[in-house]
Tab-separated table of C-alpha atoms in Angstrom:
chain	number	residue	atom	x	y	z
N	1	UNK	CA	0.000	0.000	0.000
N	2	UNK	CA	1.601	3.558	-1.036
N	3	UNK	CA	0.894	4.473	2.556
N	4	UNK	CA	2.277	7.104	5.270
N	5	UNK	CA	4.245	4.015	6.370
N	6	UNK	CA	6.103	3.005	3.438
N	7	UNK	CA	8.373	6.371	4.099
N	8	UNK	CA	11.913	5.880	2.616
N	9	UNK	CA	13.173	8.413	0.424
N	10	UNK	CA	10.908	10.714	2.280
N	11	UNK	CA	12.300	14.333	4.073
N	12	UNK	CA	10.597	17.306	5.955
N	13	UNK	CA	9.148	14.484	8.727
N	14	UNK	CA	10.574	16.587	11.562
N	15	UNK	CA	13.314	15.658	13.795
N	16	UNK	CA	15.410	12.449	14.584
N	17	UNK	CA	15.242	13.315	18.624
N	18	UNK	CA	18.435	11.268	18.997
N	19	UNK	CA	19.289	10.683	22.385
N	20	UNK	CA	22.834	8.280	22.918
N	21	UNK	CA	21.518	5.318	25.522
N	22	UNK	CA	17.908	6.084	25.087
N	23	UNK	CA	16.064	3.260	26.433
N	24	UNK	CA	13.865	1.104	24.251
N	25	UNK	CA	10.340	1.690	26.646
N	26	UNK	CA	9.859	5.266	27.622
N	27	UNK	CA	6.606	4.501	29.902
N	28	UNK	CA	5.436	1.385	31.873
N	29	UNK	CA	2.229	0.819	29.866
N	30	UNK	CA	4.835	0.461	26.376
N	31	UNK	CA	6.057	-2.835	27.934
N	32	UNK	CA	2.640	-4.092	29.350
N	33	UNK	CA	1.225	-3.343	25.994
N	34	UNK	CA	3.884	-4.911	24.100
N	35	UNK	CA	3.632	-8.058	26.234
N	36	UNK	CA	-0.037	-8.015	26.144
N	37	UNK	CA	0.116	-8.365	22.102
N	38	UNK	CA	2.853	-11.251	22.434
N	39	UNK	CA	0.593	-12.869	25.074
N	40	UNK	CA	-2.324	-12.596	22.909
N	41	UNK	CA	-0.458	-14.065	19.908
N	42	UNK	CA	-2.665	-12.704	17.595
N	43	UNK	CA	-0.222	-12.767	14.694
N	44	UNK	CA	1.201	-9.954	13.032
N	45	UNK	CA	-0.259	-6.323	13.179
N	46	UNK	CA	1.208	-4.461	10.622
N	47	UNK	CA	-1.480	-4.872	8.165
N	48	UNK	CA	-3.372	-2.883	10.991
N	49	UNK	CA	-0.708	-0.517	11.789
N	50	UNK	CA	-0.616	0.241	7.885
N	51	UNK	CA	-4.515	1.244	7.813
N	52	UNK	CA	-4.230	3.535	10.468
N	53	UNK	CA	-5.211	7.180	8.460
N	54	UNK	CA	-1.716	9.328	7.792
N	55	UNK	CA	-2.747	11.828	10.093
N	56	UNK	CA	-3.748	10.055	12.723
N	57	UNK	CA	-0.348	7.805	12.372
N	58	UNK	CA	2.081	10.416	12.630
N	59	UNK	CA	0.491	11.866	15.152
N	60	UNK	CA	0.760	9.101	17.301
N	61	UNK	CA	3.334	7.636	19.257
N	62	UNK	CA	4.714	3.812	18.231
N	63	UNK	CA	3.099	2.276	20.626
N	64	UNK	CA	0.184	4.398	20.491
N	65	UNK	CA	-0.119	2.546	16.766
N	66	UNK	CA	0.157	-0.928	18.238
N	67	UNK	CA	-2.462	-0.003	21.144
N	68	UNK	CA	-4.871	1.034	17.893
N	69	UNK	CA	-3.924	-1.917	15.842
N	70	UNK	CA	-4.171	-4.641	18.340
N	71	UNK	CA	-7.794	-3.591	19.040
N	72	UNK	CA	-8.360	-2.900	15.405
N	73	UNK	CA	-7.667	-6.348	15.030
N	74	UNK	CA	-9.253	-8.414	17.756
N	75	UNK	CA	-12.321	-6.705	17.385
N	76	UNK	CA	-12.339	-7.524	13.614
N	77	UNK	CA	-11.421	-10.934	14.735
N	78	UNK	CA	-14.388	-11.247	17.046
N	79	UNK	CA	-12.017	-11.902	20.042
N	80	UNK	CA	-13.693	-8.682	22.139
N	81	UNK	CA	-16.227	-6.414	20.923
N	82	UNK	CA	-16.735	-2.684	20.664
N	83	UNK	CA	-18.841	-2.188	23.449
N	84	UNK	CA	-16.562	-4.297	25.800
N	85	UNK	CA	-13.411	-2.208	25.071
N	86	UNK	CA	-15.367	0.862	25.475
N	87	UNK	CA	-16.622	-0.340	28.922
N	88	UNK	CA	-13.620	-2.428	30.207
N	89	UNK	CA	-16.353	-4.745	31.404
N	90	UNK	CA	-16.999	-8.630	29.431
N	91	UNK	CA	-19.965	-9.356	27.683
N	92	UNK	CA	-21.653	-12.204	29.067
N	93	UNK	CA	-22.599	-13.264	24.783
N	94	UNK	CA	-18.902	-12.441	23.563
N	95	UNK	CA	-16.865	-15.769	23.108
N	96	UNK	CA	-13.531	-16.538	24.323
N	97	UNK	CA	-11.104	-17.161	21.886
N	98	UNK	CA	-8.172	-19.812	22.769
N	99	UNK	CA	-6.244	-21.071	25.657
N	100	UNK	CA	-4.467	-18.215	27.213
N	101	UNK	CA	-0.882	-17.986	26.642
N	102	UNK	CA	0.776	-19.946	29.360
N	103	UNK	CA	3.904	-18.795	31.606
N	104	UNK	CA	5.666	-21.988	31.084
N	105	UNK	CA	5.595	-20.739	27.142
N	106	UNK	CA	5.688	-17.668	27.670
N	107	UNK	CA	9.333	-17.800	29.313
N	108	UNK	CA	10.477	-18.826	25.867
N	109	UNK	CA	8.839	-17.064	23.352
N	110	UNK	CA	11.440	-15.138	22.381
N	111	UNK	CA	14.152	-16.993	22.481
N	112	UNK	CA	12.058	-20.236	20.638
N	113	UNK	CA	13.470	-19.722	17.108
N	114	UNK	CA	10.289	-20.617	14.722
N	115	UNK	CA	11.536	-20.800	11.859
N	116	UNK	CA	9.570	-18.287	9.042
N	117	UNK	CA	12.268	-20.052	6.076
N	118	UNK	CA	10.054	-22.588	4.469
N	119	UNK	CA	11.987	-26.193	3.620
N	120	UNK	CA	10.434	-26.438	0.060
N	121	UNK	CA	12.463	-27.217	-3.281
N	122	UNK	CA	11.760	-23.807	-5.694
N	123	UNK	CA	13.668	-23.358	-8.543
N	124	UNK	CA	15.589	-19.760	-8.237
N	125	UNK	CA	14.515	-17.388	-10.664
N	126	UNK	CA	17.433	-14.696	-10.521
N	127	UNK	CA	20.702	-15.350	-9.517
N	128	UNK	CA	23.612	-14.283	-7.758
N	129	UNK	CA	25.269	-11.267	-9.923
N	130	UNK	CA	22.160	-10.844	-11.849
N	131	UNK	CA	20.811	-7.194	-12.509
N	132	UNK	CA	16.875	-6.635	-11.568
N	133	UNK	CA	14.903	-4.484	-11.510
N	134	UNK	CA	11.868	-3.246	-9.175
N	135	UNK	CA	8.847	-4.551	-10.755
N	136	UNK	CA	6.571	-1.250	-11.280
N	137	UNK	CA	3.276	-2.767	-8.788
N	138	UNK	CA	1.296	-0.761	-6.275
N	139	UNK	CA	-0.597	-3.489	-4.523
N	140	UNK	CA	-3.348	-1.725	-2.162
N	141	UNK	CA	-2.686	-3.880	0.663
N	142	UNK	CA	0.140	-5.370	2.793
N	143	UNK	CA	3.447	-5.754	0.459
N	144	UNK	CA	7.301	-5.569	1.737
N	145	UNK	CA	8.479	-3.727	-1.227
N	146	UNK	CA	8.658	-0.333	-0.385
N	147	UNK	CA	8.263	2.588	-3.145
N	148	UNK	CA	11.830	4.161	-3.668
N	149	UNK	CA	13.111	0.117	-5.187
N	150	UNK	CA	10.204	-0.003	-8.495
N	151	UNK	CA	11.794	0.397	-11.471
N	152	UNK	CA	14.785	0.646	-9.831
N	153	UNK	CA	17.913	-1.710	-10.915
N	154	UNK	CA	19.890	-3.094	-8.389
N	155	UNK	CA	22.061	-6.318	-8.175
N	156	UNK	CA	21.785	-9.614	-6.470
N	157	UNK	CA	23.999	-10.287	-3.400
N	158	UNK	CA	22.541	-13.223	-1.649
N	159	UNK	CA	19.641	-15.743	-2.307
N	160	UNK	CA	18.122	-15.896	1.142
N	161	UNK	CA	16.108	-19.106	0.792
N	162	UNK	CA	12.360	-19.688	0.263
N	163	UNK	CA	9.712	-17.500	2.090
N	164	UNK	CA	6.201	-17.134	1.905
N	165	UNK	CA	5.263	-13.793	0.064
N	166	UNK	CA	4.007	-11.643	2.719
N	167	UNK	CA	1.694	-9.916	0.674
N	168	UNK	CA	-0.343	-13.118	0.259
N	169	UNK	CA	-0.218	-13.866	4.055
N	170	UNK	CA	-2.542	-10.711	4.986
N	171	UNK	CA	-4.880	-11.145	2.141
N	172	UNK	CA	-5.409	-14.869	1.205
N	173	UNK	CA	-5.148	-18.038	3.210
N	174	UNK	CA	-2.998	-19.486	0.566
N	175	UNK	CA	0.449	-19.145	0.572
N	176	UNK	CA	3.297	-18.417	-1.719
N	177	UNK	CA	6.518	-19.305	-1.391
N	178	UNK	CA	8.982	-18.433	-2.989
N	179	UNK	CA	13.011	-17.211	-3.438
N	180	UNK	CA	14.107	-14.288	-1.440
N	181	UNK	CA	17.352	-12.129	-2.552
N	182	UNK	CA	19.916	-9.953	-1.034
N	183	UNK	CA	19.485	-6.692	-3.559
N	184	UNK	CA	22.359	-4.148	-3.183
N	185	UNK	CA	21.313	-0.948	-4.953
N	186	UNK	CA	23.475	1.720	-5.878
N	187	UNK	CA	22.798	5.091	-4.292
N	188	UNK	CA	22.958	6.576	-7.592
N	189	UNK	CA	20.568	4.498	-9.283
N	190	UNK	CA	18.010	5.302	-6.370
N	191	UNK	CA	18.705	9.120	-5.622
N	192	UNK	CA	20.337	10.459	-8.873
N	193	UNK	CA	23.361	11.729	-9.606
N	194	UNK	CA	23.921	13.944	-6.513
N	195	UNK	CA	24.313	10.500	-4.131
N	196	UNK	CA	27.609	9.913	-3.067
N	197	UNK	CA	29.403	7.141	-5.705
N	198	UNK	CA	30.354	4.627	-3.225
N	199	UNK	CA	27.226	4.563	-0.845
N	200	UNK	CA	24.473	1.925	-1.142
N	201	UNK	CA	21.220	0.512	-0.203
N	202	UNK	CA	20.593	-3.277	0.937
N	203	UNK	CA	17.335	-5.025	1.342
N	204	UNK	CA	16.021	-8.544	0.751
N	205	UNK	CA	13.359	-8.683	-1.908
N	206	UNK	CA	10.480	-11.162	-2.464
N	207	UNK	CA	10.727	-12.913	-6.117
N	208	UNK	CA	7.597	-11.232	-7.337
N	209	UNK	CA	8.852	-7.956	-6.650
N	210	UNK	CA	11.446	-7.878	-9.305
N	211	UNK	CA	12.395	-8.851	-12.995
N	212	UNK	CA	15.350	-9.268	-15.280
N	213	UNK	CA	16.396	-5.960	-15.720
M	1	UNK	CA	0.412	18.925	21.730
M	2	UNK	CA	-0.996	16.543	23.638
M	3	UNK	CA	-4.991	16.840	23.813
M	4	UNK	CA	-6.286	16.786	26.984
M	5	UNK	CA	-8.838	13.671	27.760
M	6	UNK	CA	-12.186	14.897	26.576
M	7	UNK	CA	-15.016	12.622	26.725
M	8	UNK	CA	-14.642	8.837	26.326
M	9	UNK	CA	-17.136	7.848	25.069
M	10	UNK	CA	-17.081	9.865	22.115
M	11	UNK	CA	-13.842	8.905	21.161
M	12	UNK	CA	-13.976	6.059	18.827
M	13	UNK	CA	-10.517	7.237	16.861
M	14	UNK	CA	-8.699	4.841	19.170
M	15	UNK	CA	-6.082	7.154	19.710
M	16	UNK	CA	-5.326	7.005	23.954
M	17	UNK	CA	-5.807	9.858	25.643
M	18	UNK	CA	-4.472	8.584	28.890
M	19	UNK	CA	-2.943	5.980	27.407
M	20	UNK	CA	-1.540	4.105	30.430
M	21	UNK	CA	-5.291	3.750	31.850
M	22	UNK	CA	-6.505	2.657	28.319
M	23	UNK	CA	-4.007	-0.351	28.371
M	24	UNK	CA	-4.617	-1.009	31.617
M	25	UNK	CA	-8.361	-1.396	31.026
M	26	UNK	CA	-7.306	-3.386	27.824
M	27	UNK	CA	-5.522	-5.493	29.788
M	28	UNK	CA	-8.194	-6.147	32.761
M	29	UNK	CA	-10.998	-6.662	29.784
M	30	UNK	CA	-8.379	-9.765	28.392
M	31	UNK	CA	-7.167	-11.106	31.636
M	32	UNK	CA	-11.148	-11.207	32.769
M	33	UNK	CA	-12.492	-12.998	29.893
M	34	UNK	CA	-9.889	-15.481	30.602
M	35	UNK	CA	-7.522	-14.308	26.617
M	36	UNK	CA	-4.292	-13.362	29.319
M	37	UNK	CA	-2.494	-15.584	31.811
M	38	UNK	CA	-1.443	-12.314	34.606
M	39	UNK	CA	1.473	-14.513	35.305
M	40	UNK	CA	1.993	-14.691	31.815
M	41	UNK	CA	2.187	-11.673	31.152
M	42	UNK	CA	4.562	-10.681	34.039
M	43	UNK	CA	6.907	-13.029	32.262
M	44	UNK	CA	7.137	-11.345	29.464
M	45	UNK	CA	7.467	-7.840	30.623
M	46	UNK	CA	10.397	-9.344	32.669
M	47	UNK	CA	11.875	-10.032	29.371
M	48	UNK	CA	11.589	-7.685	27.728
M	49	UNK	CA	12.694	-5.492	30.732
M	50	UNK	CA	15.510	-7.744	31.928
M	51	UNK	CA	16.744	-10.615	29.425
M	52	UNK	CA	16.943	-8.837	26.023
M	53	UNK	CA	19.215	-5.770	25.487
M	54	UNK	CA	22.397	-4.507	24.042
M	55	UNK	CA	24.189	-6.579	26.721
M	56	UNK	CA	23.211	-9.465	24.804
M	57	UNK	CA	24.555	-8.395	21.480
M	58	UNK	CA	27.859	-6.777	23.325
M	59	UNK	CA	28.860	-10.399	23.969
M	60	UNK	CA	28.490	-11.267	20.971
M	61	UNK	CA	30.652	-8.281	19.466
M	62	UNK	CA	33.302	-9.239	21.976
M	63	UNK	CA	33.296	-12.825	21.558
M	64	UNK	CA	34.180	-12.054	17.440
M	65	UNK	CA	36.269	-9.705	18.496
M	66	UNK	CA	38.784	-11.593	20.502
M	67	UNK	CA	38.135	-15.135	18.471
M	68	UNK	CA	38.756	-14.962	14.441
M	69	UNK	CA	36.830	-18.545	14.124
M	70	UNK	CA	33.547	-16.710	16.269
M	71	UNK	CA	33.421	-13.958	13.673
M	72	UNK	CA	34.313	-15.617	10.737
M	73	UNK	CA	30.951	-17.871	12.119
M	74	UNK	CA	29.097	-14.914	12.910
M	75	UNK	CA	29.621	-13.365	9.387
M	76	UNK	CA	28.645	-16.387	7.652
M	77	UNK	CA	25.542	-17.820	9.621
M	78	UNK	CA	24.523	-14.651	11.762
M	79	UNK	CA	21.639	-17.025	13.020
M	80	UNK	CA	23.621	-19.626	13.839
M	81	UNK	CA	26.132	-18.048	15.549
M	82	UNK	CA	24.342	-16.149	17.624
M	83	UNK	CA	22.135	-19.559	18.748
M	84	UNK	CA	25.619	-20.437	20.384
M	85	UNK	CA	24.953	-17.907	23.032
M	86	UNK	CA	20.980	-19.373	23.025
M	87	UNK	CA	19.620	-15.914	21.212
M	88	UNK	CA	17.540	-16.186	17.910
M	89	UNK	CA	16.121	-13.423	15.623
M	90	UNK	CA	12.873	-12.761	17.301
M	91	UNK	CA	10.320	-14.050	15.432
M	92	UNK	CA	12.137	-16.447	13.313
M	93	UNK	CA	13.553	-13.920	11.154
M	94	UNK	CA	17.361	-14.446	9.715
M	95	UNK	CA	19.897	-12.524	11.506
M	96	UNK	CA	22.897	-11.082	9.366
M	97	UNK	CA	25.583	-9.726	10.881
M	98	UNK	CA	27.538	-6.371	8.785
M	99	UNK	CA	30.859	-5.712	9.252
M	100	UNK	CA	32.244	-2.330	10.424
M	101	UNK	CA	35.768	-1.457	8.686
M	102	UNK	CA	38.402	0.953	8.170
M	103	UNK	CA	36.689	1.328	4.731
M	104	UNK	CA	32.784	0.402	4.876
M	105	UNK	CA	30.850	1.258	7.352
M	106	UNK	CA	27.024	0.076	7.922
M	107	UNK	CA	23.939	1.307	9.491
M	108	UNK	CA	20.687	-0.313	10.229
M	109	UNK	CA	17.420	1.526	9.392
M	110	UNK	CA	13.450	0.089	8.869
M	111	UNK	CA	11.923	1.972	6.312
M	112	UNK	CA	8.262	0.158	6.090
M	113	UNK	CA	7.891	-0.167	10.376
M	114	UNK	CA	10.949	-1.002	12.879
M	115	UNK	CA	12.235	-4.157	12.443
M	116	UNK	CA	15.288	-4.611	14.841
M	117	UNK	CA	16.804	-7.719	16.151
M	118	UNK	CA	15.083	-7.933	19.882
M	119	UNK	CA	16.902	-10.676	21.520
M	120	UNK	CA	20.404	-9.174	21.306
M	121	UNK	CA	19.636	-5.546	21.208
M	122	UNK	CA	16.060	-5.188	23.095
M	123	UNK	CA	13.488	-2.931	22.093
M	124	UNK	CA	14.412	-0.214	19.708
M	125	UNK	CA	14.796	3.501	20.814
M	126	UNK	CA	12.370	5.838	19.976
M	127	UNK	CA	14.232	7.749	17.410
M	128	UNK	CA	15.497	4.513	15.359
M	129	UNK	CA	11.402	4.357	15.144
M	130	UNK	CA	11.154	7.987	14.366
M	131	UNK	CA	9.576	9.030	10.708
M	132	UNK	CA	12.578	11.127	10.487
M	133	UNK	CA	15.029	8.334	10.686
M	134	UNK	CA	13.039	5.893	8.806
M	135	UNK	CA	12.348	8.313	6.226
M	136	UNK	CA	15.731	10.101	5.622
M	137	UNK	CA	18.435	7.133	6.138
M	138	UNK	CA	17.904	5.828	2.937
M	139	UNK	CA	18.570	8.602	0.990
M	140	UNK	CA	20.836	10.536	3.398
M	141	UNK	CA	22.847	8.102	5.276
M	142	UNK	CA	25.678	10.407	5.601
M	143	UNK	CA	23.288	13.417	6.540
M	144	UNK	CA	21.317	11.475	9.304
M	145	UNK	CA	24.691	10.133	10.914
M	146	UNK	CA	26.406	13.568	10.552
M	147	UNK	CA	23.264	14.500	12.997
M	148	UNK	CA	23.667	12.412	15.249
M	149	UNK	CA	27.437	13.210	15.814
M	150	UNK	CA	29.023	10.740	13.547
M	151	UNK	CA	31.173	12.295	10.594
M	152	UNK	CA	32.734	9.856	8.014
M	153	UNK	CA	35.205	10.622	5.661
M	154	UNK	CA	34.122	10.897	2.282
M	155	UNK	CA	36.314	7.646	0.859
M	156	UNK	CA	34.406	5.584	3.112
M	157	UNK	CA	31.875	3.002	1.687
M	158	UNK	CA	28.532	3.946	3.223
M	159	UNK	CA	26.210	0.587	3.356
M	160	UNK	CA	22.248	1.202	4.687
M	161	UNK	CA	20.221	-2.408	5.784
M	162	UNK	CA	16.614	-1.694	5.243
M	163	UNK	CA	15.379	-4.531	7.546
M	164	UNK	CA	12.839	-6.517	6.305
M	165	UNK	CA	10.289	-8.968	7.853
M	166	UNK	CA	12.663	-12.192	7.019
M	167	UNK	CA	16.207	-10.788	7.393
M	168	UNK	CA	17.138	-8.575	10.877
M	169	UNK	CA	20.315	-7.183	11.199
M	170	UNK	CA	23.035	-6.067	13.561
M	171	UNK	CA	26.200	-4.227	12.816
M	172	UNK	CA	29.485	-5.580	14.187
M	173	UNK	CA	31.341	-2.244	14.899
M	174	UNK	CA	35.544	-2.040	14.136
M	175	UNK	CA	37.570	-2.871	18.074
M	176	UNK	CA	38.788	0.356	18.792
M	177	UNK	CA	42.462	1.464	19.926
M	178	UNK	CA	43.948	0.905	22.893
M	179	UNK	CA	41.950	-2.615	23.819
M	180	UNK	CA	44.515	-5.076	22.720
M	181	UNK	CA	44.888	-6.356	26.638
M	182	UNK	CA	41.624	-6.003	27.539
M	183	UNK	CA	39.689	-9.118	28.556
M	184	UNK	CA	36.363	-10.096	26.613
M	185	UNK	CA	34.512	-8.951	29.523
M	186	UNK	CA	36.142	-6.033	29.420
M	187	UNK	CA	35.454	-5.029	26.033
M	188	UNK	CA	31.520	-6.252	26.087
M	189	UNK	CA	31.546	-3.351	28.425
M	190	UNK	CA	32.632	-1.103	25.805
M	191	UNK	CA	30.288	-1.945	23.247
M	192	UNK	CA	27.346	0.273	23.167
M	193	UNK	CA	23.807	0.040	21.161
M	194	UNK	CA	24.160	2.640	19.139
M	195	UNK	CA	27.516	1.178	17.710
M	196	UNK	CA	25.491	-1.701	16.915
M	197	UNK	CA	23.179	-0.376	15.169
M	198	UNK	CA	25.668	1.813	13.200
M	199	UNK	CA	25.310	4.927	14.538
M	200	UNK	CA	28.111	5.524	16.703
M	201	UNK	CA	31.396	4.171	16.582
M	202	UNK	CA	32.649	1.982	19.677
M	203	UNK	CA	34.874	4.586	21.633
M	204	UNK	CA	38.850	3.951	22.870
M	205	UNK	CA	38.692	3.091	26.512
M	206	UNK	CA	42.069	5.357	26.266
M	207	UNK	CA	41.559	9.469	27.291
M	208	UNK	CA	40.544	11.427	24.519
M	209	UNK	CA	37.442	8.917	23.060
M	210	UNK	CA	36.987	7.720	19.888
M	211	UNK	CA	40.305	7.917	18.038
């Protein structure tokens, strides 16, 4: 989606606010909320973070975004319902979704690698070396490609492996897997001539973002 | 810039006025109907408080740096090698580990949301999720680190990592001067989170700083 999110490239969005040692949780409630999404397992929100308006999403705070998108998304999913988040009270007729989360798992969660590669066979369409270039789509919903690589031509570093194309996971309960590369793009090719000759930018690309250049 | 906390009830924009009571209300509503284990959930706030941090990946910086077999490991199979020390990507995502040199130097940025490897660097700060950082990295690396106090020479190789959701990355920064008898403890204590992510450069334990 050519969203507020997908911001790369992008300048005049205010200031950095660097601060050396800043600490990753600014306020109590960040870490209970990020917990409580972990603990609800709910699967990814970034579909949800992604539909929040522009306005309303730089306005708000990071975890302001998750806080929206979490209940965005278990209301959608029938897990609670409007009028019990706007009371804080159950509904006696709202069902329960699974088993809580356990402590015993919950100790691990983290550090449990599950693995997101997928152990299928796939023939490699582009290969290390190759030139490719950023296939010129502007899907509506969830995609990993962000705007500044289409019709861009970069070169392949690495072939990750096979992983499912998350563009497919948000939208469709079928998956596609498929080869994921290592594309090093030159900063010239993305910013024009003024970019600094020996600077570059590296990010792994889904198969069906790209063709033979 | 901050509203302040009009009525409730006519609110429906989700945005939290007070948003320490909302959460807390969110998370009485899913502990009641039965969706959150309390003790659960104290686990993982303990985590993320307590057992994932830059102290995590600062081993793992000083472990390459005083054993050429670690790093050439860690370079090749970031995943991997980090699973000797028991930490994984987060979610299942590959880890890949950039090296800092005397001639390429790398920084970490998230362009679509902020991706960042948890278990050995914790929970991003707030300005690697900032739209100014996301935003303006990619197309003015050398800008962005000027900013924030890092100046590097123009014949230096300037490499961004836009994360993604399957790859995470880390940035092993170059062992500074003046640490050749230092212990690995000692120099996991140097190693800061900013250097990891490619921001700052690790600084000389010797007077004077970063040399």
């Amino acid at each position: 989606m050519n969203g507020i999110h997908d911001m790369g490239g992008m300048q005049g969005l205010g200031e950095i606010g660097y601060k050396e040692s800043a600490p990753g949780f600014n306020e109590p409630w960040e870490v209970r909320l990020f917990a409580l999404v972990q603990a609800m397992r709910t699967g990814g929100l970034r579909t949800y973070i992604e539909s929040i308006p522009a306005p309303d999403y730089l306005r708000m705070g990071y975890y302001e975004r998750w806080y929206t998108a979490l209940i965005t998304k278990i209301i959608e999913r029938g897990i609670v319902t409007r009028a019990e988040v706007d009371s804080g009270r159950p509904d006696t007729a709202s069902v329960n979704a699974s088993p809580a989360l356990t402590p015993e798992i919950a100790r691990d969660l983290l550090f449990r690698s599950t693995k997101t590669e997928q152990d299928v066979e796939l023939r490699a369409q582009f290969h290390i070396g190759e030139s490719v270039r950023g296939r010129n789509i502007n899907p509506a919903t969830h995609t990993r490609m962000p705007r500044y690589t289409r019709g861009k031509t970069g070169v392949v570093e690495r072939d990750r492996g096979v992983f499912n194309l998350p563009d497919n996971e948000e939208t469709s309960a079928e998956h596609k897997p498929q080869h994921v590369y290592l594309i090093r793009y030159a900063g010239r090719e993305l910013w024009g001539e003024e970019a600094p000759p020996n600077d570059s930018v590296y990010i792994d690309m889904w198969e069906d973002y790209l063709e033979p250049a | 810039m901050s509203q302040p906390s009009s009525d409730h009830a006519q609110d429906h924009t989700d945005v939290p006025s007070d948003p320490a009571l909302r959460v807390k209300a969110l998370e009485s509503l899913l502990v009641e109907k039965g969706l959150v284990d309390p003790d659960a959930l104290d686990v993982l706030v303990d985590t993320y408080e307590n057992r994932v941090g830059p102290r995590n990946g600062a081993q793992v910086v000083a472990r390459a740096w005083v054993d050429p077999a670690y790093k050439q490991r860690l370079l090749d199979d970031g995943t991997e090698a980090m699973a000797e020390f028991g930490y994984s990507g987060g979610q299942g995502e590959k880890l890949t580990v950039v090296e800092n040199t005397s001639s390429v130097h790398n920084v970490i940025v998230c362009t679509l949301c902020s991706c960042y490897p948890w278990p050995v660097l914790g929970l991003p700060p707030t300005w690697y999720k900032s739209a100014a950082f996301r935003s303006r990295t990619v197309i003015d690396p050398r800008g962005v680190l000027s900013e924030l106090g890092l100046e590097l020479p123009k014949d230096i190789e300037v490499r961004v990592w836009d994360s993604n959701a399957a790859s995470r990355y880390f940035v092993l920064p170059e062992r500074p001067d003046g640490t050749d008898s230092m212990s690995e403890a000692g120099l996991a204590a140097l190693v800061t989170r900013d250097a990891m992510i490619g921001v700052a450069k690790v600084a000389s334990p010797t007077a004077g700083g970063v040399s």
